[in-house]
Amino acid sequence: MEGTSVLKEKLSRGEFIVTAEIAPPKSASAEDFIARAEKMKGFADAYNVTDNQTAMVRLSSLAGSVMCLRMGMEPIMQIVCRDRNRIAMQSDVLGAHALGIRNILCLSGDHQSFGNQPDAKNVFDVDSTQQIMIFRKMTDEGRLWGGDEIKNPPRLCIGAATNPFGTPPRMHMLRTMNKLAAGSEFFQTQAVFDLDRFDEWMEDARRLNIHKKAGIIVGIIPLKTVRAAKFMIDNVPGTCVPDSVIERLSSAADPAAEGLRIAAETIEHVSSQKGVAGVHIMPINWYDSVGRLIEMTGLRPSL
Amino acid sequence: MIIGEQKPIQEIISSLGDREGIRILVVGCDSCMTVSLAGGKEEVRDLVHDLSAHSRREKLGWSIKGLTLKRQCEKKFTKEIAADVRNSDAVVSLGCGVGAQSMSETFPERRIIPGINTSNMGAPEKKGVFKEKCMGCGKCTIDTTAGICTLARCAKGLQNGPCGGSVNGKCELYPETDCAWYQVYTILEGRGELPEIPEPVPPKDWSRSHSGGVRTVKSKE
Ligand code: SF4
Ligand code: SF4
C-alpha cells in the first residue's frame, strides 16, 4: 500500500467497499488500541479512526491511524474542526502523510458540551467544507492554504460525512452538494435503520449524480440491546431508529442476535441499491460484531 | 446592544467582603444594561436594597448609595461621578464589561467590582429573553446568508451549511434553540433563492476579528 490510497483505488475501480470504525480508548497504552483493532483486522478494506468522538478525550486519531498501519490495516484518519485551526490541521496532515496515512475524513465534530470536557473553548476556525478545500489544495496544487509551496505534497483521498435522515431533507442534501463541490471523494453516512427513508434519500442522491462523483459508503450500527437503540435516539443527533426495529429487539429472545440480523439485512438491502459504493460498520464497543456481520452477509473485503 | 445578566448577589457580597462600616457605591447604566434588565435604575435600586438587608442582617453597618450613568462606557459620563466615587470605599459596577472598565480607567485608585456577567452582542427577543446575534468578526458577510449571522448563531459557527445534527429546525445542542442554518434555509426558500449547489465558502479571514489582536477602530473624521 506504499504511496497510494487503497481505498481510493477501490473506489475508482468500483469495487464494493467495507470500512469499519475503531474508537480509540481512553488510554496511553498502544495495547488497548491494538486489542480493539485486532478484533476487526481483515474484515474491512479500511478503518476509520475517530477523532475524540462525542468530544470525549481519547488516544489521538493520528496515533491510532499509525498503529493501524503497523498492523497492516489501512486507516481513514478522522479530523474534526472543533479542536484544531488550519495551522494545526495542515501540519497534522503533512505529518500523517509522512507516516503513511492516505485517507482523511473531514468532520465538523460533535460540540464539546456533549463530551467530558464541557468547559473547553472550541476552535471552529474552519468548517468541514473548508477543511476539504484546504486538503484539496494541498493535494491537487501542492500548496498550503496560505499559498506556500509544499516540497513533497501529500496525495490524499478526502472524504466527508452526510446524514440521510436530517430534516428538512433538501437542506441537508444542499450541504452534501456543497461538500461534493468542495471536492469530497467519498461520503460515509449516518447509521441507517430506516430503509424506506434511506431509499428515498438514495434516489435523490442518484438524481443529483452524487454517486457518480463520490463513493457513498452507508453507515451500519449493529444494535446489541434495546437500550443501545434508545441511547442512539436520545444521544446521537440526527439518528432515526424506527419503532419496528425497537419492537424486533425488545421481543427477541436474544436481542444481540436479532440486532446482528437487523444489521445484516440492512447491509443486504443497501448493497443492492444502485449507487451504493460500500458499507461502513460502526460497532460501538461491540468489536466482534464486525466479523460476524461480514460472515453473515458473505461480504469479503476485496484485499 | 450588549447583553448581560446580573451576578448572583452572593457573588457580589463575597467580592465586597465583610469589612464593617464601609461606604458602597452601586453604579448602573441607562443604556444596554437597562434594556438587558440587569443594571438599570430598577436593578440598581434592588441591589442597594438587597445589600442593605444583608448589612442589617450581618450587622455590618454599610452605607450604600446607587446611581446610574447615561452610558457607563464613556468616560465623559464616568467623570461626572468623581465626587461619589471619592466618597465611597467600594464600587460595584452594573455596567457591562466595557462600562466596568471605563470606571476602572477613570478611577484607577479604586477596585471596581463587576456586578454583571457580560454575555454577548444581541437583541431582546421577547420580554426578558435576549439572543446573541453578532460576534464582532470585523468583516460582515450576512448578505450571503439571508441576513442571519451563522458565526454567532450556529453553535459551531459553520459557514457552509448545517451540521448533521440539525433536525426539524432545531439545534442539536439545545432543543429549544432554532438552528441558524435552518433559518437561513427557510428564508432563502421563501425568497425562491435556494441554489442548486451551494458554492463552497472558503476559510474566513479572521485577521479582523479578535484573533488578529486587540482592535482599535478609527472613524473617518
Ligand atoms: S458576520 Fe461578523 S460582523 Fe456580521 S453579524 Fe456576524 S459576527 Fe457580526
Ligand atoms: S444544529 Fe444548526 S445551529 Fe446547531 S450546531 Fe448544527 S448547524 Fe449549527
Coordinates of C-alpha atoms in Angstrom, one line a residue, chain B residues 44 47 52 54 61 79 83 92 94 106-107 109 114 122 136 154-155 175 184 191 216 221:
Chain B
V44 CA -29.6 49.4 41.0
L47 CA -29.3 45.7 44.6
S52 CA -28.7 47.0 52.8
H54 CA -27.5 41.9 54.1
G61 CA -23.1 48.9 59.2
K79 CA -16.0 61.5 35.2
A83 CA -17.2 63.0 43.9
V92 CA -20.0 47.8 42.3
L94 CA -23.8 47.3 37.0
T106 CA -11.4 56.7 35.2
F107 CA -10.7 55.8 38.8
E109 CA -7.2 54.1 42.5
P114 CA -18.1 43.8 38.4
G122 CA -27.6 40.5 20.7
G136 CA -17.8 41.1 16.1
C154 CA -24.7 28.5 14.9
A155 CA -23.2 26.7 17.9
P175 CA -33.8 21.6 21.6
V184 CA -31.1 30.7 6.5
R191 CA -37.4 34.1 -1.5
T216 CA -8.7 49.8 17.6
E221 CA -13.2 62.2 10.7

